[in-house]
GROMACS .gro file of C-alpha atoms in nm:
model
  431
    1UNK     CA    1   2.293   0.512   9.717
    2UNK     CA    2   2.174   0.886   9.656
    3UNK     CA    3   2.232   0.939  10.014
    4UNK     CA    4   2.603   0.901   9.955
    5UNK     CA    5   2.658   1.047   9.646
    6UNK     CA    6   2.916   1.344   9.606
    7UNK     CA    7   2.714   1.591   9.404
    8UNK     CA    8   2.383   1.771   9.463
    9UNK     CA    9   2.199   1.965   9.224
   10UNK     CA   10   1.850   2.105   9.235
   11UNK     CA   11   1.640   2.213   9.030
   12UNK     CA   12   1.239   2.398   9.006
   13UNK     CA   13   1.094   2.471   8.734
   14UNK     CA   14   0.777   2.631   8.610
   15UNK     CA   15   0.478   2.495   8.820
   16UNK     CA   16   0.101   2.630   8.848
   17UNK     CA   17  -0.194   2.633   8.587
   18UNK     CA   18  -0.037   2.948   8.430
   19UNK     CA   19   0.315   2.829   8.432
   20UNK     CA   20   0.450   3.034   8.684
   21UNK     CA   21   0.636   3.034   8.980
   22UNK     CA   22   0.389   3.106   9.324
   23UNK     CA   23   0.564   3.157   9.698
   24UNK     CA   24   0.409   2.838   9.764
   25UNK     CA   25   0.603   2.644   9.481
   26UNK     CA   26   0.966   2.793   9.618
   27UNK     CA   27   0.865   2.775  10.010
   28UNK     CA   28   0.783   2.369   9.902
   29UNK     CA   29   1.111   2.312   9.687
   30UNK     CA   30   1.298   2.513  10.031
   31UNK     CA   31   1.139   2.291  10.238
   32UNK     CA   32   1.231   1.960  10.023
   33UNK     CA   33   1.630   2.096   9.949
   34UNK     CA   34   1.652   2.080  10.331
   35UNK     CA   35   1.561   1.765  10.333
   36UNK     CA   36   1.798   1.651  10.139
   37UNK     CA   37   2.089   1.845  10.324
   38UNK     CA   38   1.972   1.718  10.628
   39UNK     CA   39   2.055   1.405  10.545
   40UNK     CA   40   2.360   1.466  10.434
   41UNK     CA   41   2.485   1.656  10.735
   42UNK     CA   42   2.810   1.539  10.853
   43UNK     CA   43   2.905   1.415  10.486
   44UNK     CA   44   3.104   1.581  10.225
   45UNK     CA   45   2.958   1.725   9.935
   46UNK     CA   46   3.168   1.812   9.635
   47UNK     CA   47   2.947   1.991   9.420
   48UNK     CA   48   2.625   2.152   9.538
   49UNK     CA   49   2.394   2.364   9.275
   50UNK     CA   50   2.039   2.517   9.284
   51UNK     CA   51   1.908   2.622   8.998
   52UNK     CA   52   1.542   2.820   9.011
   53UNK     CA   53   1.400   2.856   8.630
   54UNK     CA   54   1.205   3.204   8.755
   55UNK     CA   55   0.927   3.192   8.494
   56UNK     CA   56   0.703   3.424   8.524
   57UNK     CA   57   0.333   3.469   8.338
   58UNK     CA   58   0.103   3.781   8.478
   59UNK     CA   59   0.229   3.766   8.849
   60UNK     CA   60   0.499   3.921   9.040
   61UNK     CA   61   0.834   3.717   9.044
   62UNK     CA   62   0.897   3.518   9.317
   63UNK     CA   63   1.234   3.637   9.520
   64UNK     CA   64   1.427   3.319   9.675
   65UNK     CA   65   1.431   3.471  10.037
   66UNK     CA   66   1.784   3.526  10.207
   67UNK     CA   67   1.840   3.320  10.491
   68UNK     CA   68   1.752   2.991  10.281
   69UNK     CA   69   2.090   3.142  10.057
   70UNK     CA   70   2.259   3.192  10.457
   71UNK     CA   71   2.126   2.754  10.508
   72UNK     CA   72   2.277   2.649  10.160
   73UNK     CA   73   2.579   2.828  10.185
   74UNK     CA   74   2.631   2.742  10.515
   75UNK     CA   75   2.616   2.377  10.427
   76UNK     CA   76   2.851   2.427  10.172
   77UNK     CA   77   3.122   2.541  10.391
   78UNK     CA   78   3.065   2.299  10.699
   79UNK     CA   79   3.068   2.012  10.393
   80UNK     CA   80   3.358   2.126  10.244
   81UNK     CA   81   3.242   2.157   9.891
   82UNK     CA   82   3.477   2.252   9.633
   83UNK     CA   83   3.198   2.364   9.346
   84UNK     CA   84   2.907   2.580   9.454
   85UNK     CA   85   2.625   2.748   9.152
   86UNK     CA   86   2.330   2.938   9.334
   87UNK     CA   87   2.131   3.037   9.015
   88UNK     CA   88   1.886   3.218   9.079
   89UNK     CA   89   1.829   3.521   8.842
   90UNK     CA   90   1.493   3.577   8.660
   91UNK     CA   91   1.407   3.571   8.305
   92UNK     CA   92   1.541   3.805   8.082
   93UNK     CA   93   1.298   4.111   8.044
   94UNK     CA   94   1.244   4.096   8.454
   95UNK     CA   95   1.591   4.182   8.582
   96UNK     CA   96   1.633   4.504   8.765
   97UNK     CA   97   1.913   4.671   8.778
   98UNK     CA   98   1.884   4.800   9.157
   99UNK     CA   99   2.043   4.564   9.521
  100UNK     CA  100   1.699   4.539   9.618
  101UNK     CA  101   1.581   4.222   9.446
  102UNK     CA  102   1.912   4.047   9.452
  103UNK     CA  103   2.006   3.881   9.711
  104UNK     CA  104   2.314   3.960   9.958
  105UNK     CA  105   2.567   3.699   9.955
  106UNK     CA  106   2.683   3.579  10.312
  107UNK     CA  107   3.009   3.641  10.339
  108UNK     CA  108   3.000   3.652  10.722
  109UNK     CA  109   2.983   3.282  10.743
  110UNK     CA  110   3.346   3.287  10.622
  111UNK     CA  111   3.471   3.510  10.916
  112UNK     CA  112   3.543   3.225  11.116
  113UNK     CA  113   3.897   3.084  11.072
  114UNK     CA  114   3.823   2.760  11.133
  115UNK     CA  115   3.541   2.812  10.789
  116UNK     CA  116   3.829   2.852  10.588
  117UNK     CA  117   3.631   2.757  10.220
  118UNK     CA  118   3.745   2.435  10.014
  119UNK     CA  119   3.564   2.625   9.755
  120UNK     CA  120   3.731   2.599   9.406
  121UNK     CA  121   3.453   2.707   9.159
  122UNK     CA  122   3.196   2.916   9.229
  123UNK     CA  123   2.889   3.027   9.037
  124UNK     CA  124   2.712   3.351   9.176
  125UNK     CA  125   2.379   3.476   8.990
  126UNK     CA  126   2.132   3.786   9.101
  127UNK     CA  127   2.346   3.858   9.391
  128UNK     CA  128   2.446   4.137   9.576
  129UNK     CA  129   2.809   4.126   9.660
  130UNK     CA  130   2.924   4.309   9.973
  131UNK     CA  131   3.238   4.156  10.125
  132UNK     CA  132   3.352   4.342  10.498
  133UNK     CA  133   3.666   4.481  10.494
  134UNK     CA  134   4.018   4.325  10.635
  135UNK     CA  135   4.066   4.121  10.836
  136UNK     CA  136   3.734   4.043  10.853
  137UNK     CA  137   3.723   3.945  10.505
  138UNK     CA  138   3.986   3.636  10.418
  139UNK     CA  139   3.882   3.577  10.085
  140UNK     CA  140   3.887   3.237   9.881
  141UNK     CA  141   4.280   3.139   9.890
  142UNK     CA  142   4.155   2.800   9.683
  143UNK     CA  143   3.936   2.949   9.430
  144UNK     CA  144   4.008   2.854   9.087
  145UNK     CA  145   3.698   2.951   8.897
  146UNK     CA  146   3.430   3.256   8.932
  147UNK     CA  147   3.134   3.318   8.751
  148UNK     CA  148   2.929   3.642   8.826
  149UNK     CA  149   2.595   3.687   8.625
  150UNK     CA  150   2.358   3.950   8.654
  151UNK     CA  151   2.507   4.034   9.004
  152UNK     CA  152   2.490   4.416   9.156
  153UNK     CA  153   2.830   4.541   9.351
  154UNK     CA  154   3.053   4.835   9.357
  155UNK     CA  155   3.368   4.806   9.173
  156UNK     CA  156   3.622   4.846   9.498
  157UNK     CA  157   3.397   4.538   9.661
  158UNK     CA  158   3.485   4.339   9.316
  159UNK     CA  159   3.806   4.453   9.354
  160UNK     CA  160   3.830   4.286   9.711
  161UNK     CA  161   3.714   4.008   9.598
  162UNK     CA  162   3.918   3.923   9.329
  163UNK     CA  163   4.257   4.068   9.494
  164UNK     CA  164   4.189   3.756   9.799
  165UNK     CA  165   4.165   3.477   9.531
  166UNK     CA  166   4.494   3.495   9.469
  167UNK     CA  167   4.482   3.133   9.266
  168UNK     CA  168   4.175   3.233   9.032
  169UNK     CA  169   4.220   3.092   8.708
  170UNK     CA  170   3.916   3.148   8.516
  171UNK     CA  171   3.701   3.476   8.545
  172UNK     CA  172   3.329   3.559   8.358
  173UNK     CA  173   3.167   3.872   8.445
  174UNK     CA  174   2.864   3.872   8.291
  175UNK     CA  175   2.563   4.146   8.275
  176UNK     CA  176   2.694   4.255   8.612
  177UNK     CA  177   2.558   4.610   8.755
  178UNK     CA  178   2.915   4.740   8.883
  179UNK     CA  179   2.872   5.097   9.021
  180UNK     CA  180   3.076   5.332   9.210
  181UNK     CA  181   3.359   5.480   9.031
  182UNK     CA  182   3.225   5.198   8.773
  183UNK     CA  183   3.671   5.096   8.704
  184UNK     CA  184   3.738   4.705   8.717
  185UNK     CA  185   4.131   4.793   8.829
  186UNK     CA  186   4.280   4.491   8.985
  187UNK     CA  187   4.642   4.607   9.122
  188UNK     CA  188   4.692   4.295   9.307
  189UNK     CA  189   4.867   4.054   9.087
  190UNK     CA  190   4.654   3.746   8.960
  191UNK     CA  191   4.969   3.530   8.850
  192UNK     CA  192   4.750   3.228   8.806
  193UNK     CA  193   4.458   3.403   8.593
  194UNK     CA  194   4.440   3.240   8.265
  195UNK     CA  195   4.121   3.289   8.104
  196UNK     CA  196   3.910   3.680   8.187
  197UNK     CA  197   3.578   3.741   8.008
  198UNK     CA  198   3.337   4.069   8.041
  199UNK     CA  199   3.040   4.091   7.873
  200UNK     CA  200   2.785   4.384   7.879
  201UNK     CA  201   2.846   4.491   8.227
  202UNK     CA  202   2.623   4.781   8.273
  203UNK     CA  203   2.892   5.150   8.392
  204UNK     CA  204   3.203   5.011   8.355
  205UNK     CA  205   3.419   5.236   8.196
  206UNK     CA  206   3.792   5.113   8.262
  207UNK     CA  207   3.932   4.721   8.260
  208UNK     CA  208   4.262   4.672   8.375
  209UNK     CA  209   4.426   4.313   8.543
  210UNK     CA  210   4.791   4.258   8.629
  211UNK     CA  211   4.750   3.933   8.504
  212UNK     CA  212   5.113   3.788   8.367
  213UNK     CA  213   4.965   3.454   8.257
  214UNK     CA  214   4.685   3.538   8.101
  215UNK     CA  215   4.614   3.326   7.778
  216UNK     CA  216   4.221   3.435   7.667
  217UNK     CA  217   4.074   3.770   7.688
  218UNK     CA  218   3.719   3.820   7.585
  219UNK     CA  219   3.462   4.154   7.574
  220UNK     CA  220   3.126   4.253   7.472
  221UNK     CA  221   3.001   4.611   7.550
  222UNK     CA  222   3.117   4.959   7.467
  223UNK     CA  223   3.421   5.070   7.338
  224UNK     CA  224   3.684   5.210   7.705
  225UNK     CA  225   4.038   5.148   7.806
  226UNK     CA  226   4.166   4.795   7.891
  227UNK     CA  227   4.492   4.749   8.008
  228UNK     CA  228   4.661   4.423   7.949
  229UNK     CA  229   5.021   4.520   7.931
  230UNK     CA  230   5.184   4.278   8.151
  231UNK     CA  231   4.997   3.942   7.974
  232UNK     CA  232   5.269   3.885   7.753
  233UNK     CA  233   5.168   3.574   7.723
  234UNK     CA  234   4.775   3.676   7.558
  235UNK     CA  235   4.739   3.401   7.285
  236UNK     CA  236   4.366   3.480   7.196
  237UNK     CA  237   4.139   3.812   7.205
  238UNK     CA  238   3.805   3.846   7.096
  239UNK     CA  239   3.665   4.186   7.107
  240UNK     CA  240   3.237   4.246   7.043
  241UNK     CA  241   3.177   4.652   7.005
  242UNK     CA  242   2.857   4.623   6.810
  243UNK     CA  243   2.791   5.018   6.892
  244UNK     CA  244   3.116   5.131   6.823
  245UNK     CA  245   3.316   5.229   6.492
  246UNK     CA  246   3.550   4.945   6.414
  247UNK     CA  247   3.836   5.215   6.317
  248UNK     CA  248   3.828   5.358   6.718
  249UNK     CA  249   3.904   5.026   6.859
  250UNK     CA  250   4.249   5.020   6.677
  251UNK     CA  251   4.464   5.241   6.888
  252UNK     CA  252   4.300   5.152   7.236
  253UNK     CA  253   4.358   4.767   7.139
  254UNK     CA  254   4.707   4.846   7.016
  255UNK     CA  255   4.829   5.040   7.354
  256UNK     CA  256   4.581   4.779   7.572
  257UNK     CA  257   4.664   4.457   7.481
  258UNK     CA  258   5.000   4.461   7.238
  259UNK     CA  259   5.086   4.103   7.275
  260UNK     CA  260   4.795   3.939   7.156
  261UNK     CA  261   4.885   3.676   6.893
  262UNK     CA  262   4.518   3.591   6.764
  263UNK     CA  263   4.248   3.893   6.752
  264UNK     CA  264   3.913   3.872   6.664
  265UNK     CA  265   3.710   4.211   6.633
  266UNK     CA  266   3.347   4.228   6.605
  267UNK     CA  267   3.190   4.601   6.535
  268UNK     CA  268   3.040   4.859   6.295
  269UNK     CA  269   3.225   5.013   6.013
  270UNK     CA  270   3.247   5.356   5.967
  271UNK     CA  271   3.543   5.598   5.899
  272UNK     CA  272   3.449   5.976   5.832
  273UNK     CA  273   3.676   6.049   5.500
  274UNK     CA  274   3.826   6.311   5.678
  275UNK     CA  275   4.018   6.097   5.916
  276UNK     CA  276   4.172   5.916   5.667
  277UNK     CA  277   4.507   6.024   5.667
  278UNK     CA  278   4.552   5.992   6.082
  279UNK     CA  279   4.501   5.639   6.052
  280UNK     CA  280   4.684   5.514   5.742
  281UNK     CA  281   5.030   5.808   5.846
  282UNK     CA  282   5.300   5.684   5.873
  283UNK     CA  283   5.342   5.869   6.255
  284UNK     CA  284   5.109   5.603   6.374
  285UNK     CA  285   5.381   5.369   6.485
  286UNK     CA  286   5.232   5.125   6.700
  287UNK     CA  287   5.221   4.770   6.606
  288UNK     CA  288   5.091   4.470   6.708
  289UNK     CA  289   5.428   4.294   6.726
  290UNK     CA  290   5.274   3.966   6.799
  291UNK     CA  291   4.959   3.916   6.666
  292UNK     CA  292   4.961   3.614   6.401
  293UNK     CA  293   4.598   3.542   6.332
  294UNK     CA  294   4.328   3.869   6.245
  295UNK     CA  295   3.986   3.801   6.270
  296UNK     CA  296   3.741   4.095   6.133
  297UNK     CA  297   3.382   4.119   6.144
  298UNK     CA  298   3.293   4.419   5.972
  299UNK     CA  299   2.892   4.534   6.036
  300UNK     CA  300   2.831   4.760   5.706
  301UNK     CA  301   2.596   4.994   5.676
  302UNK     CA  302   2.524   5.088   5.293
  303UNK     CA  303   2.653   5.423   5.348
  304UNK     CA  304   2.961   5.337   5.488
  305UNK     CA  305   3.083   5.093   5.150
  306UNK     CA  306   3.291   5.370   5.065
  307UNK     CA  307   3.492   5.311   5.392
  308UNK     CA  308   3.565   4.951   5.301
  309UNK     CA  309   3.954   4.988   5.164
  310UNK     CA  310   4.110   5.280   5.443
  311UNK     CA  311   3.967   5.077   5.732
  312UNK     CA  312   4.087   4.763   5.588
  313UNK     CA  313   4.441   4.877   5.527
  314UNK     CA  314   4.453   5.088   5.860
  315UNK     CA  315   4.435   4.719   6.027
  316UNK     CA  316   4.665   4.553   5.766
  317UNK     CA  317   4.897   4.847   5.839
  318UNK     CA  318   4.932   4.772   6.193
  319UNK     CA  319   4.985   4.357   6.198
  320UNK     CA  320   5.302   4.379   5.974
  321UNK     CA  321   5.370   4.030   6.120
  322UNK     CA  322   5.058   3.842   6.056
  323UNK     CA  323   4.990   3.534   5.892
  324UNK     CA  324   4.661   3.460   5.857
  325UNK     CA  325   4.359   3.727   5.770
  326UNK     CA  326   3.986   3.669   5.797
  327UNK     CA  327   3.780   3.952   5.677
  328UNK     CA  328   3.390   3.895   5.734
  329UNK     CA  329   3.137   4.145   5.618
  330UNK     CA  330   2.810   4.121   5.748
  331UNK     CA  331   2.516   4.360   5.687
  332UNK     CA  332   2.579   4.568   5.341
  333UNK     CA  333   2.289   4.429   5.125
  334UNK     CA  334   2.426   4.673   4.783
  335UNK     CA  335   2.567   4.432   4.489
  336UNK     CA  336   2.895   4.585   4.290
  337UNK     CA  337   2.867   4.960   4.482
  338UNK     CA  338   3.154   5.147   4.273
  339UNK     CA  339   3.217   5.462   4.571
  340UNK     CA  340   3.506   5.486   4.770
  341UNK     CA  341   3.852   5.545   4.672
  342UNK     CA  342   4.156   5.325   4.451
  343UNK     CA  343   4.482   5.118   4.609
  344UNK     CA  344   4.620   5.409   4.421
  345UNK     CA  345   4.496   5.689   4.623
  346UNK     CA  346   4.715   5.501   4.887
  347UNK     CA  347   5.057   5.573   4.747
  348UNK     CA  348   5.268   5.792   4.962
  349UNK     CA  349   5.011   5.756   5.255
  350UNK     CA  350   5.023   5.366   5.353
  351UNK     CA  351   5.324   5.113   5.332
  352UNK     CA  352   5.196   4.751   5.398
  353UNK     CA  353   5.463   4.496   5.376
  354UNK     CA  354   5.317   4.167   5.498
  355UNK     CA  355   5.608   3.943   5.427
  356UNK     CA  356   5.469   3.691   5.626
  357UNK     CA  357   5.097   3.679   5.534
  358UNK     CA  358   5.002   3.305   5.424
  359UNK     CA  359   4.615   3.314   5.377
  360UNK     CA  360   4.362   3.534   5.303
  361UNK     CA  361   3.976   3.469   5.359
  362UNK     CA  362   3.687   3.690   5.292
  363UNK     CA  363   3.335   3.644   5.313
  364UNK     CA  364   3.036   3.840   5.255
  365UNK     CA  365   3.206   3.960   4.882
  366UNK     CA  366   2.960   4.128   4.657
  367UNK     CA  367   3.210   4.302   4.461
  368UNK     CA  368   3.224   4.634   4.596
  369UNK     CA  369   3.474   4.875   4.492
  370UNK     CA  370   3.601   4.897   4.805
  371UNK     CA  371   3.651   4.481   4.853
  372UNK     CA  372   3.815   4.411   4.495
  373UNK     CA  373   4.085   4.727   4.602
  374UNK     CA  374   4.137   4.598   4.934
  375UNK     CA  375   4.219   4.275   4.774
  376UNK     CA  376   4.450   4.343   4.530
  377UNK     CA  377   4.632   4.557   4.739
  378UNK     CA  378   4.657   4.288   5.018
  379UNK     CA  379   4.789   4.044   4.713
  380UNK     CA  380   5.037   4.303   4.603
  381UNK     CA  381   5.203   4.341   4.950
  382UNK     CA  382   5.196   3.954   5.028
  383UNK     CA  383   5.423   3.814   4.864
  384UNK     CA  384   5.416   3.481   5.087
  385UNK     CA  385   5.070   3.438   5.002
  386UNK     CA  386   4.971   3.050   4.947
  387UNK     CA  387   4.612   3.058   4.993
  388UNK     CA  388   4.299   3.320   4.885
  389UNK     CA  389   3.985   3.210   4.951
  390UNK     CA  390   3.668   3.422   4.849
  391UNK     CA  391   3.254   3.368   4.949
  392UNK     CA  392   3.005   3.555   4.863
  393UNK     CA  393   2.737   3.620   5.094
  394UNK     CA  394   2.446   3.398   4.913
  395UNK     CA  395   2.519   3.025   4.828
  396UNK     CA  396   2.193   3.079   4.587
  397UNK     CA  397   2.070   2.789   4.381
  398UNK     CA  398   1.997   2.894   4.010
  399UNK     CA  399   1.597   2.901   4.108
  400UNK     CA  400   1.657   3.188   4.279
  401UNK     CA  401   1.761   3.394   3.928
  402UNK     CA  402   1.821   3.764   4.023
  403UNK     CA  403   2.080   3.631   4.358
  404UNK     CA  404   2.237   3.368   4.171
  405UNK     CA  405   2.316   3.620   3.890
  406UNK     CA  406   2.416   3.877   4.123
  407UNK     CA  407   2.654   3.591   4.272
  408UNK     CA  408   2.770   3.485   3.941
  409UNK     CA  409   2.826   3.757   3.842
  410UNK     CA  410   3.061   3.890   4.165
  411UNK     CA  411   3.264   3.561   4.148
  412UNK     CA  412   3.365   3.655   3.799
  413UNK     CA  413   3.477   3.999   3.846
  414UNK     CA  414   3.684   3.870   4.176
  415UNK     CA  415   3.795   3.633   3.915
  416UNK     CA  416   3.921   3.859   3.637
  417UNK     CA  417   4.056   4.098   3.865
  418UNK     CA  418   4.307   3.880   4.088
  419UNK     CA  419   4.413   3.614   3.821
  420UNK     CA  420   4.630   3.902   3.672
  421UNK     CA  421   4.819   3.963   3.973
  422UNK     CA  422   4.809   3.633   4.183
  423UNK     CA  423   5.136   3.404   4.162
  424UNK     CA  424   5.071   3.041   3.999
  425UNK     CA  425   5.176   2.941   4.311
  426UNK     CA  426   4.899   3.070   4.505
  427UNK     CA  427   4.573   2.870   4.581
  428UNK     CA  428   4.266   3.066   4.475
  429UNK     CA  429   3.942   2.932   4.556
  430UNK     CA  430   3.554   3.173   4.448
  431UNK     CA  431   3.270   3.039   4.546
   0.00000   0.00000   0.00000
């Protein structure tokens, strides 16, 4: 029965006395895989997966040889494989960001017109991509899903690969080393692309795609220009920039993904007071006209608590049609800090008419002045508000007296401040 199975998965786990891989283990694995493949020559194999668990303890990492990669890819072509996964990356700490240690993906095997690949799903890790120029390179016309992980590729080479994947629907670039001009700008239309994720790719300076039907975009890494202005159907975007200031992301995202409907931002809070008028002034006319759900994850240092009000309101001003707002405060350890401006200081600087805002959810609440003032400002400018939920960061049992007392005091301050301005029709919960 196994000889007629249309799906083959091979895994090489750690072995040996010290748990590390030796050359003899890899060679034996290659021989055994080859023996199995010989039994399946001439048969249709829809799925072919190879995973090598490179666990190294005190020995030099063993490199998977190129000839074995070529044999696997050639077998996939002749077997009309639809799903090919070559997961050959070493453990974290052993990644070498050069091309010498990566295997060279054999694009030359696809040169023949008779070898038009049936691939629909391709996953490569620890590969080096260097496709030949047209007309030798014909691309993957049937590819729907592409996942590149810890790979090395030139920006122009990557553009060439993607430009010849006209039916691509799903793309994930994970910790890839993109070199040369460092821009990921694909001018060729990708009309079927619906999911795009770029995670911590080194040296990348720009992301630009012509994907009119893109639905989901996820990004992790340093802040950079992102141009998805053609993606008018973008439903969700998740942006995580741990080393960048949250407020510095506002204008680039307004210009880069103006049509997004649900947006999650995860970044550090920090806004010099000298810049507050820039973020709040009426001349900042860019708006998220389609945004309905905004989630802000703010990592805050104690020294930056005075900037909470201005930074939060700047995002509220840019989202006039928002219906659901979430703000999750992270990192701050101080309770009841009174630093920062009051909402009265916003008069004449910021007009926030959030007529459609129905739900507000705040976590990490410590009754900081900036948090209370923002809540009061948001409630006063949200005539359609239906639900307000406030959560302290710590849910402490009474046995931890100090933390429990601080959390209870924060709840009392929230109730005392908000009960005077909340409509009786608003479902208000403080926990």
